[in-house]
XYZ file of C-alpha atoms in Angstrom:
243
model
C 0.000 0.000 0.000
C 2.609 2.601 1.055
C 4.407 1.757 -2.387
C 1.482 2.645 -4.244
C 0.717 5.590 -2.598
C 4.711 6.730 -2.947
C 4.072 6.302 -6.506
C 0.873 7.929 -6.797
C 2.663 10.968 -5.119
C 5.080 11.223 -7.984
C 2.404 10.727 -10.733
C -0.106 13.380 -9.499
C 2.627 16.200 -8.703
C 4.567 15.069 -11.877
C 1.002 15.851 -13.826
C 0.254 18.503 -12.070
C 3.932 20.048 -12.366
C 3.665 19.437 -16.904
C 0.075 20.876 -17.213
C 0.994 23.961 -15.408
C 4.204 24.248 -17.049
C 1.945 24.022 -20.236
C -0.377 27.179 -19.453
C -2.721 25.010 -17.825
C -4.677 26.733 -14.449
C -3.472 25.028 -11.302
C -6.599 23.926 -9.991
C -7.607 22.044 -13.135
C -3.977 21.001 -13.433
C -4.155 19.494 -9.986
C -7.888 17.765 -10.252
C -7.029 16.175 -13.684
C -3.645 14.933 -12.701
C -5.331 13.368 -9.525
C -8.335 11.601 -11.458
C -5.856 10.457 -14.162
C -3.428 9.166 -11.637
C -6.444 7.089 -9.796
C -7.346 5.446 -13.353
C -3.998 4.458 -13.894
C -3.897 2.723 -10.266
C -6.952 1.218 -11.395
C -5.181 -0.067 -14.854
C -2.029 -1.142 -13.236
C -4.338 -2.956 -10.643
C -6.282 -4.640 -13.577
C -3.020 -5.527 -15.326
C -1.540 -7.384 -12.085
C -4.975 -9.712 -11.994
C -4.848 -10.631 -15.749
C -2.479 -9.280 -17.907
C -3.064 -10.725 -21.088
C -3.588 -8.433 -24.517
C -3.276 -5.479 -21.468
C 0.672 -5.850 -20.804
C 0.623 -5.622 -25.234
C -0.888 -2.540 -25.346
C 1.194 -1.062 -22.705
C 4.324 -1.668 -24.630
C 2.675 -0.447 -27.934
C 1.796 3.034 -25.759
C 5.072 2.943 -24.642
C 7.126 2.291 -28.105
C 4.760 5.391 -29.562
C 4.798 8.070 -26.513
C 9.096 7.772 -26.850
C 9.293 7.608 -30.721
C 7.309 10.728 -30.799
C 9.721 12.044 -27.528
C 12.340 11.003 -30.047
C 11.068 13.052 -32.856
C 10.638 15.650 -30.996
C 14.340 15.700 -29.532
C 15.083 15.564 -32.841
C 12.904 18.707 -34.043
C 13.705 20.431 -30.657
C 12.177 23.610 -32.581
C 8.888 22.030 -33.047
C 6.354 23.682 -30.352
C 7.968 26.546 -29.344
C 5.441 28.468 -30.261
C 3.442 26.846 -27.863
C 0.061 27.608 -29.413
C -3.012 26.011 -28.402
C -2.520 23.286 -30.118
C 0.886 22.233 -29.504
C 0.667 22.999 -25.690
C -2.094 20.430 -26.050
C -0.299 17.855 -27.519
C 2.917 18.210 -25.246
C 1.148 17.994 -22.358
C -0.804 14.954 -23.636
C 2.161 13.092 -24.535
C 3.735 13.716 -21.116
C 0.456 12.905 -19.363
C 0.663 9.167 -21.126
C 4.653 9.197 -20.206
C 3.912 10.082 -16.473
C 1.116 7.436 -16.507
C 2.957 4.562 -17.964
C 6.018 5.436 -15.397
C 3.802 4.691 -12.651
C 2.150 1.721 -14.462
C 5.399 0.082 -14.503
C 7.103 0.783 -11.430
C 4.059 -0.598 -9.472
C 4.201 -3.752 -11.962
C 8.119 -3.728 -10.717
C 7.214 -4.109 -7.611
C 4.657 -6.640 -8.113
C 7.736 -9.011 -9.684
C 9.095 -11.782 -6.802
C 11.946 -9.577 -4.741
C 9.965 -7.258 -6.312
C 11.129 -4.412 -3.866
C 14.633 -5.211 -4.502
C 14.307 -4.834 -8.145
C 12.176 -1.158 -7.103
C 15.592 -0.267 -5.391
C 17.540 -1.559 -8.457
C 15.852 0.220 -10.892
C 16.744 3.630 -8.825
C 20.278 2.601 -8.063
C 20.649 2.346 -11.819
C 19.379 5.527 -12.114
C 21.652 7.491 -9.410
C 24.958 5.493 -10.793
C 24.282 6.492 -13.995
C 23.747 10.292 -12.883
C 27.162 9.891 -10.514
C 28.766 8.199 -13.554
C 28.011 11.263 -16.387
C 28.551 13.794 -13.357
C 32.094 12.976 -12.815
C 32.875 11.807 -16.339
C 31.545 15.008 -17.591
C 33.062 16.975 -15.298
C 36.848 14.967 -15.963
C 36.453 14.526 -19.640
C 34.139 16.348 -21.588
C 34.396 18.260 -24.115
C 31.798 17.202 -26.876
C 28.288 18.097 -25.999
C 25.539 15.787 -26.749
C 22.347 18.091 -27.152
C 23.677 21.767 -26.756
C 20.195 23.262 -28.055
C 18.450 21.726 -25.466
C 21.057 20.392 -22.032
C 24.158 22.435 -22.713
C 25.355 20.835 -19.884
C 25.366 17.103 -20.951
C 28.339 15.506 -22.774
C 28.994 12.211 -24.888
C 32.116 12.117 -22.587
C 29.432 11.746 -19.397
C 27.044 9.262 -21.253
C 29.906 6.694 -22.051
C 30.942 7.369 -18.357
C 27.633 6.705 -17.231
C 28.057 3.569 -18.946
C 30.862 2.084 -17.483
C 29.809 2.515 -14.348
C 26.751 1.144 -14.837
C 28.026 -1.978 -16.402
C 30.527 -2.611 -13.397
C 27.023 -1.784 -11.294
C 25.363 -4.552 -13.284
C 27.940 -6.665 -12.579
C 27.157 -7.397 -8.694
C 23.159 -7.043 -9.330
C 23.685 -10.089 -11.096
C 26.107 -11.784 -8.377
C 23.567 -10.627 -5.605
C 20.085 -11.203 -7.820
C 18.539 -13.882 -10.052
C 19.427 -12.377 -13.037
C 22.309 -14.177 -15.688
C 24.798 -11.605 -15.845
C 25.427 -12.053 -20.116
C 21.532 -10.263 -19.603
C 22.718 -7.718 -16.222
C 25.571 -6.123 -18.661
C 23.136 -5.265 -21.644
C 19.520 -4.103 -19.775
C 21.100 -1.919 -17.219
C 23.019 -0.220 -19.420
C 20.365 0.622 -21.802
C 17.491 1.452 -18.914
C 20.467 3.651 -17.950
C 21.250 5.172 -21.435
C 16.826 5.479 -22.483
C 16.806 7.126 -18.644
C 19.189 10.571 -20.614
C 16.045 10.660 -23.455
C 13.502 11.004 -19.811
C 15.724 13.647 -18.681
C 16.516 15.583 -22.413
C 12.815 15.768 -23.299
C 11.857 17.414 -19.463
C 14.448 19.782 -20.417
C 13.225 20.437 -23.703
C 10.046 21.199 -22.018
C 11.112 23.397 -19.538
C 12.883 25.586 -22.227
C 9.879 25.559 -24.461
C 7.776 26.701 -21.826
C 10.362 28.960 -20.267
C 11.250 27.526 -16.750
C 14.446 26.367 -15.036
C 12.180 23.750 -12.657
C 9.398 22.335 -13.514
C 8.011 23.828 -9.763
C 9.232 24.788 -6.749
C 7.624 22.036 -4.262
C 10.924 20.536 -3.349
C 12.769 23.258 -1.929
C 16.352 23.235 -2.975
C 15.468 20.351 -5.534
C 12.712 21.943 -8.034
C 9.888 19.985 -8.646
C 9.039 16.334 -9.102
C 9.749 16.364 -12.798
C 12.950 17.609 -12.393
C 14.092 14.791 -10.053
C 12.088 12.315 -11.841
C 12.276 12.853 -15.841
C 14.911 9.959 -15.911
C 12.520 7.315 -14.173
C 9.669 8.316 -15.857
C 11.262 7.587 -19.089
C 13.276 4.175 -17.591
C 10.773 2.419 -15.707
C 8.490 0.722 -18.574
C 11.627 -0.208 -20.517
C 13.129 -1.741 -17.252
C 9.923 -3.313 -16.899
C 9.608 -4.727 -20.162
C 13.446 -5.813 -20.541
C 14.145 -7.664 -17.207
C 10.520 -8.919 -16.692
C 8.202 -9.268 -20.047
C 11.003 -9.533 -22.700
């Protein structure tokens, strides 16, 4: 129960946090982030009693909410306009992102040891982050998406990588995991977690905003400590569990 509720924390101030950032008023940010974020508790309930043709469309909404992210990253000009119309479909597209995040961390957690493989899936997260930070920091020098994360460098990505290979490593000496599988998913939750944290970013620049909101002091908002999870968990999901 307390998982579930920890998660439905993140997906109703994560909503709430992208509608607003989208021109949306608060109060109808926060009531349709809340409602959404109970149907998808319902879904992800529904899912863990029979999964079925349910778990196949998950993974279809997933592959088509991150190929348009992708397309987007790619056009980062696209939207910036932000009429009507495209503040619509941005905050649409990160609604579905948000909800499927939840979705599949409470199916992570539904997995046997499933609350070591919840801990897992953040500890891949944070080593990857430590990993670019100081890699970054030491050796780069080429940036990786200067129009929207000046900050981020192909120097701190193959960092991140290393690190979370050698990270992989003991998950699969401590868990029941083969480790010829440990070396490949980790390391590509880890790399799919930088496209969470780019399009956030490319958000946040589109809509003019350094944090997505201020509600953890010192920290931002929940997006801003979240983006990379959002965009890892269904792929972590699908490649240690469904796959």
């Amino acid at each position: 129960k307390w998982f579930m509720a920890l998660t439905a924390v993140i997906k109703v101030a994560s909503g709430y946090e992208w509608l607003k950032m989208h021109r949306m008023n608060g109060y109808f940010s926060l009531g349709l982030s809340t409602v959404l974020t109970a149907i998808t508790c319902y879904l992800a309930h529904m899912v863990m009693i029979d999964a079925g043709q349910k778990l196949n469309a998950f993974m279809f909404l997933f592959v088509l909410v991150w190929l348009l992210a992708l397309f987007w990253l790619n056009r980062y000009k696209l939207g910036k306009e932000n009429k009507v119309y495209q503040l619509t479909i941005k905050s649409s597209l990160g609604l579905l992102a948000i909800a499927l995040f939840s979705m599949a961390f409470l199916l992570v957690r539904t997995q046997e040891l499933g609350q070591w493989w919840s801990l897992i899936l953040l500890l891949t997260i944070w080593v990857a982050d430590i990993g670019a930070y100081f890699s970054g920091k030491t050796f780069g020098k080429h940036k990786l998406a200067i129009n929207i994360s000046p900050g981020k460098t192909w120097e701190g990505v193959i960092g991140a990588q290393f690190f979370v290979v050698l990270f992989a490593v003991a998950v699969a000496y401590w868990m029941p995991v083969p480790w010829q599988k440990a070396i490949w998913v980790f390391p590509v939750v880890a790399l799919f977690s930088v496209v969470g944290d780019l399009t956030a970013s490319l958000g946040k620049r589109q809509t003019g905003v350094k944090d997505s909101s201020k509600l953890l002091p010192g920290h931002g908002g929940f997006v801003d400590r979240f983006d990379s999870l959002i965009a890892a968990a269904p792929l972590y999901l699908m490649l240690l569990f469904l796959l």
